Short mmCIF file of C-alpha atoms and ligand atoms in Angstrom, two decimals:
data_model
loop_
_atom_site.label_atom_id
_atom_site.label_comp_id
_atom_site.label_asym_id
_atom_site.label_seq_id
_atom_site.Cartn_x
_atom_site.Cartn_y
_atom_site.Cartn_z
CA MET W 12 -38.72 41.25 114.54
CA GLN W 13 -38.21 45.30 114.93
CA GLU W 14 -38.46 44.39 118.67
CA THR W 15 -36.46 41.83 118.13
CA TYR W 16 -33.73 43.48 116.30
CA ASN W 17 -33.87 46.32 118.48
CA GLY W 18 -33.14 44.05 122.21
CA ILE W 19 -29.91 42.47 119.39
CA TRP W 20 -29.27 46.20 119.05
CA ARG W 21 -29.15 47.04 122.52
CA GLU W 22 -26.62 44.82 124.16
CA ILE W 23 -24.71 45.43 120.67
CA ALA W 24 -24.98 49.75 121.18
CA SER W 25 -24.49 48.63 125.67
CA ALA W 26 -20.68 46.67 123.98
CA ILE W 27 -20.27 50.10 122.33
CA ARG W 28 -20.51 51.95 125.23
CA PRO W 29 -17.58 51.73 127.24
CA HIS W 30 -15.26 52.89 124.46
CA LEU W 31 -16.81 55.80 123.61
CA SER W 32 -16.94 58.81 125.42
CA ALA W 33 -20.58 59.46 126.51
CA ASP W 34 -20.42 62.51 124.89
CA ALA W 35 -19.48 60.90 120.71
CA PHE W 36 -21.72 58.04 122.56
CA GLN W 37 -24.91 60.38 122.43
CA ARG W 38 -23.68 62.24 119.35
CA TRP W 39 -22.57 58.53 116.89
CA PHE W 40 -25.14 56.21 118.16
CA ALA W 41 -27.78 56.79 120.05
CA ALA W 42 -30.28 57.30 117.10
CA ILE W 43 -29.50 54.23 115.95
CA GLU W 44 -31.84 52.24 114.91
CA LEU W 45 -31.24 48.22 113.22
CA VAL W 46 -33.38 47.78 111.22
CA GLN W 47 -32.17 44.20 109.01
CA ALA W 48 -29.72 41.15 110.04
CA ASP W 49 -29.16 38.12 108.69
CA GLU W 50 -26.50 35.58 108.86
CA SER W 51 -24.24 37.78 106.79
CA ALA W 52 -25.21 41.30 106.96
CA LEU W 53 -26.67 44.46 109.26
CA THR W 54 -28.72 46.88 107.66
CA LEU W 55 -28.02 49.98 110.38
CA GLN W 56 -30.48 53.11 109.86
CA VAL W 57 -28.64 56.26 110.24
CA PRO W 58 -29.82 59.81 110.48
CA ASN W 59 -27.34 60.64 107.19
CA ASN W 60 -24.59 59.93 105.49
CA ILE W 61 -22.54 61.43 107.03
CA TYR W 62 -23.43 59.01 110.21
CA GLN W 63 -22.02 56.47 107.46
CA PHE W 64 -18.72 57.72 107.05
CA TRP W 65 -17.73 58.30 110.62
CA ILE W 66 -19.26 55.89 112.23
CA GLU W 67 -16.86 53.64 109.49
CA SER W 68 -13.78 55.64 109.90
CA ASN W 69 -13.80 55.62 113.34
CA TYR W 70 -15.87 52.95 114.92
CA PHE W 71 -15.80 50.32 112.90
CA ASN W 72 -13.47 47.99 115.32
CA VAL W 73 -15.38 48.81 117.89
CA VAL W 74 -18.60 48.03 116.13
CA GLN W 75 -17.63 45.17 114.65
CA SER W 76 -16.03 44.38 118.04
CA ALA W 77 -19.04 44.27 119.46
CA VAL W 78 -20.97 42.19 116.94
CA ILE W 79 -18.09 39.49 117.26
CA SER W 80 -19.19 39.28 121.37
CA VAL W 81 -23.18 39.29 121.01
CA LEU W 82 -24.00 37.48 117.41
CA GLY W 83 -19.92 35.19 117.16
CA SER W 84 -18.77 36.15 114.85
CA ALA W 85 -18.87 38.80 112.31
CA ARG W 86 -20.42 40.63 110.01
CA GLU W 87 -20.92 43.09 106.99
CA ILE W 88 -22.04 46.64 108.21
CA LYS W 89 -25.04 48.07 105.55
CA PHE W 90 -26.07 51.35 106.33
CA SER W 91 -29.93 52.47 104.91
CA ALA W 92 -29.74 56.57 105.71
CA THR W 93 -33.12 58.21 106.14
CA ASP W 94 -32.40 61.43 104.98
CA SER W 95 -29.94 61.59 101.79
CA GLY W 96 -28.97 65.16 102.86
CA ILE W 97 -25.18 66.04 103.57
CA THR W 98 -25.61 67.40 106.96
CA GLY W 99 -24.13 65.91 109.43
CA PRO W 100 -24.16 66.86 113.87
CA VAL W 101 -21.48 69.16 114.04
CA VAL W 102 -18.64 68.48 115.84
CA ASP W 103 -14.87 68.70 116.92
CA VAL W 104 -12.77 66.01 114.60
CA HIS W 105 -9.99 66.45 116.07
CA ALA W 106 -11.49 66.12 119.85
CA GLU W 107 -12.88 62.20 119.12
CA GLY W 108 -10.68 59.75 121.10
CA VAL W 109 -11.48 56.19 120.92
CA ARG W 110 -10.14 53.35 122.87
CA GLU W 111 -9.75 49.84 121.41
CA PRO W 112 -11.13 47.93 122.54
CA LEU W 113 -9.19 45.80 126.10
CA ALA W 114 -9.64 43.18 128.19
CA PRO W 115 -10.87 43.76 130.24
CA LEU W 116 -12.59 46.07 130.19
CA SER W 117 -12.99 48.57 132.02
CA HIS W 118 -16.41 51.24 131.73
CA GLY W 119 -16.41 54.93 132.17
CA THR W 120 -15.45 57.88 130.07
CA GLY W 121 -12.99 60.30 129.28
CA ALA W 122 -12.52 62.23 132.02
CA GLU W 123 -14.05 65.53 130.73
CA ASP W 124 -16.89 63.51 131.52
CA LEU W 125 -17.39 63.28 135.00
CA ASP W 126 -17.90 65.99 136.24
CA GLY W 127 -20.67 66.83 133.87
CA ALA W 128 -21.89 63.66 132.88
CA ILE W 129 -24.93 61.81 131.54
CA ASN W 130 -24.76 58.80 133.23
CA HIS W 131 -21.59 59.84 134.87
CA GLY W 132 -19.80 56.63 132.84
CA MET W 133 -22.95 54.50 134.09
CA ASN W 134 -25.14 51.75 132.41
CA PRO W 135 -28.49 52.89 132.37
CA ARG W 136 -29.13 49.78 132.24
CA ASN W 137 -27.78 48.81 135.91
CA ARG W 138 -29.68 49.24 138.19
CA PHE W 139 -31.17 47.78 141.32
CA GLU W 140 -34.83 47.47 139.01
CA ALA W 141 -32.54 45.40 136.23
CA PHE W 142 -31.29 43.33 139.49
CA VAL W 143 -32.08 39.43 140.12
CA VAL W 144 -31.60 38.32 144.22
CA GLY W 145 -31.03 35.43 145.19
CA SER W 146 -28.96 33.79 147.46
CA ASN W 147 -26.05 33.91 146.07
CA ASN W 148 -25.65 37.65 145.20
CA GLN W 149 -29.05 39.28 148.25
CA ILE W 150 -26.06 40.07 151.59
CA ALA W 151 -24.74 42.26 148.34
CA TYR W 152 -28.05 43.92 147.44
CA ALA W 153 -28.79 44.23 150.67
CA ALA W 154 -26.65 46.06 151.08
CA ALA W 155 -26.20 48.26 147.86
CA LEU W 156 -29.07 49.39 148.39
CA ALA W 157 -29.01 50.00 152.54
CA ILE W 158 -26.00 53.15 151.06
CA SER W 159 -28.25 54.47 148.45
CA ARG W 160 -30.57 54.47 150.35
CA SER W 161 -28.16 56.73 153.43
CA PRO W 162 -25.01 56.51 151.97
CA ALA W 163 -22.21 56.71 155.04
CA LYS W 164 -24.83 55.62 158.04
CA THR W 165 -24.90 51.77 157.75
CA TYR W 166 -21.93 50.51 155.99
CA ASN W 167 -18.48 51.79 155.22
CA PRO W 168 -16.55 50.39 153.51
CA LEU W 169 -18.69 48.30 151.50
CA PHE W 170 -15.88 45.97 149.83
CA ILE W 171 -18.48 43.95 147.12
CA TYR W 172 -15.86 40.41 145.57
CA GLY W 173 -16.75 38.06 143.03
CA GLY W 174 -16.25 36.71 139.71
CA VAL W 175 -15.81 38.22 136.38
CA GLY W 176 -19.54 38.96 135.22
CA LEU W 177 -21.27 37.33 138.67
CA GLY W 178 -22.91 41.67 138.90
CA LYS W 179 -20.02 43.50 140.91
CA THR W 180 -20.82 46.65 138.71
CA HIS W 181 -24.04 46.19 138.21
CA LEU W 182 -24.31 46.46 141.77
CA MET W 183 -21.65 49.91 142.43
CA GLN W 184 -23.02 51.46 138.46
CA ALA W 185 -26.80 51.00 140.43
CA ILE W 186 -25.99 52.22 143.82
CA GLY W 187 -24.09 55.72 142.01
CA GLN W 188 -27.68 55.75 139.51
CA GLN W 189 -29.88 56.48 142.73
CA THR W 190 -27.60 57.93 144.85
CA ILE W 191 -27.77 60.28 141.98
CA GLU W 192 -31.54 60.14 141.43
CA ARG W 193 -32.45 60.09 145.25
CA ARG W 194 -31.02 63.77 146.53
CA LYS W 195 -29.54 65.85 143.34
CA ILE W 196 -27.05 66.99 145.10
CA GLN W 197 -24.47 64.46 145.91
CA LYS W 198 -21.16 64.44 144.38
CA VAL W 199 -21.10 60.72 143.04
CA MET W 200 -17.82 59.12 141.40
CA TYR W 201 -17.97 56.14 139.49
CA LEU W 202 -14.91 54.76 137.51
CA SER W 203 -12.28 51.39 138.52
CA SER W 204 -8.71 50.74 139.30
CA GLU W 205 -7.18 51.24 135.98
CA ARG W 206 -8.67 54.47 135.35
CA PHE W 207 -7.80 55.90 139.20
CA THR W 208 -4.58 54.72 139.00
CA ASN W 209 -3.53 56.03 135.02
CA GLU W 210 -5.12 59.80 135.77
CA PHE W 211 -2.79 59.69 139.09
CA ILE W 212 0.22 58.61 136.71
CA ASP W 213 -1.19 62.00 134.83
CA ALA W 214 -1.94 64.14 137.35
CA ILE W 215 2.05 63.89 138.63
CA GLN W 216 3.05 63.80 134.74
CA HIS W 217 0.66 67.82 134.12
CA ASN W 218 1.92 69.20 137.53
CA LYS W 219 -1.93 68.54 138.41
CA LEU W 220 -2.18 66.58 141.44
CA VAL W 221 -3.41 70.24 143.38
CA ARG W 222 -5.91 69.29 141.47
CA PHE W 223 -6.86 66.08 141.48
CA ARG W 224 -6.34 64.92 145.27
CA LYS W 225 -9.50 68.57 144.84
CA ARG W 226 -11.51 66.28 142.98
CA TYR W 227 -11.09 62.57 144.61
CA ARG W 228 -11.77 63.79 148.63
CA GLN W 229 -14.40 66.29 147.63
CA THR W 230 -16.81 63.81 146.65
CA ASP W 231 -19.80 61.97 148.44
CA VAL W 232 -19.87 58.57 147.18
CA LEU W 233 -16.99 57.23 145.98
CA LEU W 234 -17.27 53.64 143.91
CA ILE W 235 -14.00 51.85 142.06
CA ASP W 236 -14.20 49.27 140.40
CA ASP W 237 -12.16 46.45 139.92
CA VAL W 238 -10.23 47.33 142.76
CA GLN W 239 -7.24 44.20 142.13
CA PHE W 240 -5.48 45.90 139.81
CA LEU W 241 -3.84 48.94 142.15
CA ALA W 242 -1.79 45.64 143.34
CA GLY W 243 1.36 46.54 142.95
CA LYS W 244 1.13 49.68 141.61
CA GLU W 245 3.03 51.83 145.35
CA ARG W 246 2.62 55.07 144.44
CA SER W 247 -1.24 55.07 143.05
CA GLN W 248 -1.62 53.18 146.41
CA GLU W 249 -0.38 55.21 148.56
CA GLU W 250 -2.55 58.51 147.52
CA PHE W 251 -5.42 56.41 147.34
CA PHE W 252 -5.18 56.00 151.33
CA HIS W 253 -4.92 58.78 151.63
CA THR W 254 -7.93 58.96 149.66
CA PHE W 255 -9.89 56.83 151.67
CA ASN W 256 -8.97 58.19 154.59
CA THR W 257 -9.88 61.72 154.07
CA LEU W 258 -13.23 60.62 152.01
CA PHE W 259 -13.65 57.77 155.83
CA ASP W 260 -12.93 60.76 158.67
CA GLY W 261 -15.23 63.41 156.41
CA ARG W 262 -18.37 60.79 156.89
CA LYS W 263 -18.35 60.03 152.70
CA GLN W 264 -19.27 56.79 151.06
CA ILE W 265 -16.68 54.60 149.69
CA VAL W 266 -17.55 51.09 147.69
CA LEU W 267 -15.07 48.43 146.55
CA SER W 268 -14.91 46.30 144.40
CA SER W 269 -12.66 43.35 143.29
CA ASP W 270 -12.10 40.18 142.17
CA ARG W 271 -10.98 38.35 145.11
CA PRO W 272 -11.26 38.44 148.97
CA PRO W 273 -8.91 42.16 150.04
CA SER W 274 -6.19 39.90 152.46
CA GLU W 275 -5.97 37.83 149.03
CA ILE W 276 -5.41 40.27 146.57
CA ALA W 277 -0.79 40.06 146.10
CA ASN W 278 0.99 43.17 146.16
CA LEU W 279 -1.61 45.41 147.84
CA GLU W 280 -0.55 46.66 151.85
CA GLN W 281 -1.37 45.77 153.94
CA ARG W 282 -2.87 49.05 155.22
CA LEU W 283 -5.08 49.61 152.39
CA VAL W 284 -6.39 45.26 152.92
CA SER W 285 -6.96 46.67 156.65
CA ARG W 286 -8.79 49.83 156.37
CA PHE W 287 -11.21 47.22 152.91
CA GLU W 288 -11.78 44.57 155.35
CA SER W 289 -12.95 47.25 158.25
CA GLY W 290 -16.45 47.69 157.35
CA LEU W 291 -18.57 44.83 155.73
CA THR W 292 -16.81 42.79 153.45
CA THR W 293 -18.80 41.00 150.94
CA GLU W 294 -18.50 38.30 148.12
CA LEU W 295 -21.08 37.33 145.12
CA GLN W 296 -21.18 33.49 144.51
CA PRO W 297 -22.82 32.04 141.20
CA PRO W 298 -26.63 32.58 141.11
CA ASP W 299 -28.79 28.80 141.17
CA THR W 300 -30.36 27.27 138.85
CA GLU W 301 -33.32 29.02 139.96
CA THR W 302 -32.21 32.58 139.75
CA ARG W 303 -30.28 32.07 136.44
CA MET W 304 -33.89 31.07 134.98
CA ALA W 305 -34.99 33.86 136.49
CA ILE W 306 -32.30 36.02 135.21
CA LEU W 307 -33.40 34.50 131.76
CA ARG W 308 -36.76 35.17 131.99
CA LYS W 309 -36.46 38.62 133.55
CA LYS W 310 -33.67 39.28 130.76
CA ALA W 311 -35.78 38.24 127.75
CA GLU W 312 -38.43 40.26 128.68
CA GLU W 313 -36.07 43.40 128.95
CA PHE W 314 -35.44 42.58 125.32
CA HIS W 315 -39.10 41.61 124.02
CA ILE W 316 -37.56 37.41 123.45
CA GLU W 317 -39.29 35.27 122.71
CA LEU W 318 -38.02 31.51 123.20
CA ALA W 319 -39.56 28.41 124.01
CA GLU W 320 -39.18 27.17 128.38
CA ASP W 321 -37.14 25.10 127.26
CA VAL W 322 -34.30 26.88 125.22
CA LEU W 323 -34.36 28.70 128.21
CA ALA W 324 -34.69 25.93 130.13
CA PHE W 325 -30.90 24.59 128.46
CA LEU W 326 -29.50 27.21 129.03
CA ALA W 327 -29.78 27.62 132.45
CA GLN W 328 -28.38 24.54 132.35
CA ARG W 329 -25.78 24.87 130.66
CA VAL W 330 -24.22 27.92 131.64
CA ARG W 331 -23.61 28.32 135.88
CA THR W 332 -20.93 31.04 136.22
CA ASN W 333 -21.21 33.77 134.39
CA VAL W 334 -23.91 36.30 133.85
CA ARG W 335 -22.51 38.12 132.15
CA ARG W 336 -22.08 35.36 129.02
CA LEU W 337 -25.91 33.85 130.15
CA GLU W 338 -27.09 36.84 128.00
CA GLY W 339 -24.82 36.27 125.53
CA ALA W 340 -25.39 32.96 125.26
CA LEU W 341 -29.34 34.65 125.15
CA ILE W 342 -29.41 37.00 122.84
CA ARG W 343 -27.68 35.00 120.36
CA VAL W 344 -30.35 32.61 120.13
CA ALA W 345 -32.22 34.67 120.40
CA SER W 346 -31.20 36.85 116.93
CA TYR W 347 -30.10 32.90 115.28
CA GLN W 348 -34.62 32.36 116.12
CA SER W 349 -35.41 35.89 114.62
CA LEU W 350 -33.36 35.47 111.29
CA SER W 351 -33.79 31.97 110.56
CA GLY W 352 -36.91 31.78 111.83
CA LEU W 353 -36.68 28.79 113.37
CA GLU W 354 -37.69 26.84 116.18
CA VAL W 355 -34.20 25.45 117.91
CA SER W 356 -33.79 21.85 118.59
CA CYS W 357 -31.06 21.32 121.73
CA GLU W 358 -28.61 20.02 119.54
CA ALA W 359 -29.00 23.15 117.06
CA LEU W 360 -28.15 25.43 120.60
CA GLU W 361 -25.19 23.02 121.30
CA GLN W 362 -23.94 23.73 117.86
CA LEU W 363 -25.26 27.50 117.49
CA LEU W 364 -23.38 27.50 121.49
CA ARG W 365 -20.16 26.32 120.93
CA ASP W 366 -17.87 28.33 122.32
CA ILE W 367 -19.59 29.70 125.37
CA LEU W 368 -20.52 25.54 125.65
CA ARG W 369 -16.67 25.88 125.58
CA GLU W 370 -15.14 28.99 127.97
CA GLU W 371 -18.20 27.44 130.33
CA THR W 372 -16.65 24.47 131.30
CA ARG W 373 -13.40 25.15 131.37
CA LYS W 374 -12.12 25.29 134.65
CA THR W 375 -9.75 27.94 136.02
CA VAL W 376 -8.14 26.24 139.22
CA THR W 377 -4.45 26.88 140.69
CA LEU W 378 -1.93 24.56 141.75
CA GLU W 379 -1.82 26.37 145.04
CA GLN W 380 -6.06 25.66 144.90
CA ILE W 381 -5.57 21.83 144.19
CA GLN W 382 -2.58 21.77 146.15
CA LYS W 383 -4.76 22.91 149.97
CA LYS W 384 -7.55 21.33 148.49
CA VAL W 385 -6.51 17.52 148.49
CA ALA W 386 -4.32 18.69 151.85
CA GLU W 387 -7.85 19.63 153.72
CA HIS W 388 -9.40 15.94 151.75
CA PHE W 389 -6.75 13.30 153.67
CA GLU W 390 -6.23 15.83 156.06
CA VAL W 391 -2.31 16.61 155.48
CA ARG W 392 -0.39 19.40 155.74
CA LEU W 393 -0.44 21.27 152.83
CA ALA W 394 3.83 22.29 153.91
CA ASP W 395 3.92 18.28 153.09
CA MET W 396 2.92 19.37 148.78
CA THR W 397 5.78 20.54 148.13
CA GLY W 398 7.91 18.88 151.70
CA LYS W 399 10.16 15.41 151.00
CA ARG W 400 8.42 13.63 153.19
CA ARG W 401 7.75 9.81 151.70
CA SER W 402 5.19 8.47 154.34
CA ALA W 403 2.38 6.26 151.88
CA ASN W 404 -0.19 8.73 153.87
CA ILE W 405 1.29 12.15 152.57
CA VAL W 406 3.17 10.53 148.46
CA PHE W 407 -0.98 9.47 147.75
CA PRO W 408 -1.98 12.90 148.44
CA ARG W 409 0.89 14.49 146.97
CA GLN W 410 0.42 12.41 143.79
CA VAL W 411 -3.24 13.04 143.47
CA ALA W 412 -3.02 15.85 143.92
CA MET W 413 -0.13 15.87 140.93
CA TYR W 414 -2.76 14.64 138.76
CA LEU W 415 -5.01 16.56 139.09
CA ALA W 416 -2.66 19.25 137.87
CA ARG W 417 -2.54 17.65 135.93
CA ARG W 418 -6.10 16.88 134.30
CA HIS W 419 -6.87 20.90 135.54
CA THR W 420 -4.66 23.24 134.15
CA LYS W 421 -2.01 23.48 131.24
CA ALA W 422 1.14 23.42 133.61
CA SER W 423 3.24 20.80 132.16
CA PHE W 424 4.95 17.08 134.52
CA GLN W 425 8.32 19.52 134.35
CA GLN W 426 6.02 23.18 135.54
CA ILE W 427 3.80 21.13 138.38
CA GLY W 428 7.17 19.49 139.39
CA GLU W 429 9.06 22.41 140.17
CA ILE W 430 5.65 23.59 142.48
CA PHE W 431 5.00 20.38 144.30
CA GLY W 432 8.91 21.01 146.04
CA GLY W 433 11.27 20.75 142.45
CA ARG W 434 10.76 17.18 142.08
CA ASP W 435 10.97 15.86 138.29
CA HIS W 436 9.38 14.90 135.91
CA GLY W 437 9.36 11.30 135.81
CA THR W 438 7.73 11.97 138.96
CA VAL W 439 5.15 13.53 138.07
CA LEU W 440 4.69 11.10 134.87
CA HIS W 441 4.80 8.51 137.29
CA ALA W 442 1.84 9.99 140.15
CA CYS W 443 -0.43 10.76 137.23
CA LYS W 444 -0.47 7.23 136.44
CA THR W 445 0.00 6.04 139.65
CA VAL W 446 -3.44 7.19 140.53
CA SER W 447 -5.13 6.47 136.81
CA VAL W 448 -4.43 2.97 136.96
CA ARG W 449 -5.74 2.74 140.78
CA MET W 450 -9.23 4.90 140.10
CA LYS W 451 -9.72 2.13 136.79
CA LYS W 452 -8.95 -0.95 139.75
CA GLU W 453 -9.87 0.27 143.16
CA ASP W 454 -13.77 2.46 143.19
CA GLN W 455 -13.29 3.68 146.91
CA VAL W 456 -9.94 5.05 145.30
CA ARG W 457 -11.99 6.38 142.07
CA GLN W 458 -14.57 8.28 143.69
CA THR W 459 -13.13 10.23 146.79
CA ILE W 460 -10.79 11.56 143.82
CA VAL W 461 -14.20 12.85 142.48
CA ARG W 462 -15.25 14.56 145.04
CA ILE W 463 -12.68 16.21 145.23
CA ASP W 464 -12.44 17.11 141.23
CA THR W 465 -15.80 18.79 141.55
CA ARG W 466 -15.03 20.38 145.12
CA LEU W 467 -12.96 21.83 143.18
CA ASP W 468 -14.92 23.19 140.18
CA ARG W 469 -17.03 25.48 142.49
P1 ADP H 503 -18.32 41.76 137.63
O1 ADP H 503 -18.51 42.98 137.29
O2 ADP H 503 -18.59 40.96 138.30
O3 ADP H 503 -17.82 41.08 136.46
P2 ADP H 503 -21.62 42.88 135.57
O4 ADP H 503 -21.80 43.97 137.10
O5 ADP H 503 -20.65 43.25 134.64
O6 ADP H 503 -20.51 41.85 136.60
O7 ADP H 503 -22.71 41.79 135.17
C1 ADP H 503 -21.85 41.03 134.13
C2 ADP H 503 -24.51 41.71 133.64
O8 ADP H 503 -25.05 40.31 134.50
C3 ADP H 503 -24.04 43.16 133.02
O9 ADP H 503 -24.43 42.71 131.93
C4 ADP H 503 -25.10 42.65 134.44
O10 ADP H 503 -26.43 43.86 134.46
C5 ADP H 503 -25.33 40.99 134.72
N1 ADP H 503 -26.16 40.69 136.01
C6 ADP H 503 -25.39 40.32 136.90
N2 ADP H 503 -26.10 39.48 137.59
C7 ADP H 503 -26.92 40.11 137.79
C8 ADP H 503 -28.14 40.06 138.60
N3 ADP H 503 -27.91 38.75 139.28
N4 ADP H 503 -29.33 40.24 137.81
C9 ADP H 503 -29.69 40.42 136.95
N5 ADP H 503 -28.27 40.94 135.30
C10 ADP H 503 -27.14 40.42 136.17
MG1 MG H 504 -17.15 44.66 136.18
#
């Protein structure tokens, strides 16, 4: 039981960690143990009462939202103190800044932590040994490993892209931590591009540009996560361009990540796009079923979770697109099972994971992707989707695209009409009706559309 509690707490703690400075996390959360948990409350064992007071008054929201993200709902947080004395850690009360939960989470800690940091703001769990390799990620993994062995000698820059929760941050931090361990002298910096931008603005404001530049341009390995957030920020892009060039010319390693390839980041200067593309660009794809199963087994082992094979298989089968979500589902099932003492049935699983499964089936397909896929399928030009031509071989594909747009996005008839070359609400409505009638009557039409539909899901 205690092992399971430890696993749950580890998960909650890692959701708390990004919101605090490394120091504050270490001081207030490192010593905590989860000692009791049920459907309504969690009991945290803390060294003394000061912890309770301090955590409740400063970190309550952070803790509660971590609990929700891990367990699916809020719990009352109780504390039990091992020592009833009143001595607590010595704290400078005013120095503690908390970053409230924001989406998306940006990893990394306060600026002051970077130089003498414990983990340079990196999560110790994000290591190569903990990363499961499958056909979806093997190139990125191999490149990352090669870089950590000999920085700036193989791929430079390395650009990793892929959807949310597929391991970009994990791989980058694995490179960072491995490099630090291998060669103690190397200066490694890991941060998100948002953080780069914020520090840059701060440096301008406080006349500290020289120091800012020195810090970034004297590093040996620079890992910048989520560079898509540089989009549209012209001065930050310019600054980053020079940082990039200085490091690159000095034969320093640069690793970048993004949710899409460089050329698809809107409002990113061309000169940055071509720099980003000048090394190795590699994609992380969603894992296949076997890899998802292997990930579940590995995580179960890591958290000391014991679940029946068919429960693992259910999770692997149903949570396909995002490893973070898969992890979340695993932890939730494990905590449910340990709290209720019951083996979970498949019906119970459906219920327990309702929100996660709903997220999973929600498609995030854009109107442009739909137009493109449909045009490809029918071998018409993309421009015909929005154009005026009315020959039958174009009108039908256009109608199919409108129909799929309605099904896959939240866009209204009106909005769809606008995207499809300024057509009106009635035209879109008519298109949707026509397509669904034909799907009912004509087998071939139905199959065609189902085929495009499944390709959109990928
Ligand atoms: P991203 O940065 O792409 O959004 P993360 O790197 O934060 O995703 O990964 C989300 C979670 O999934 C992390 O807990 C990470 O450890 C885990 N994860 C992702 N891919 C793998 C993998 N191949 N093997 C093991 N864990 C993984
Ligand atoms: Mg990330």
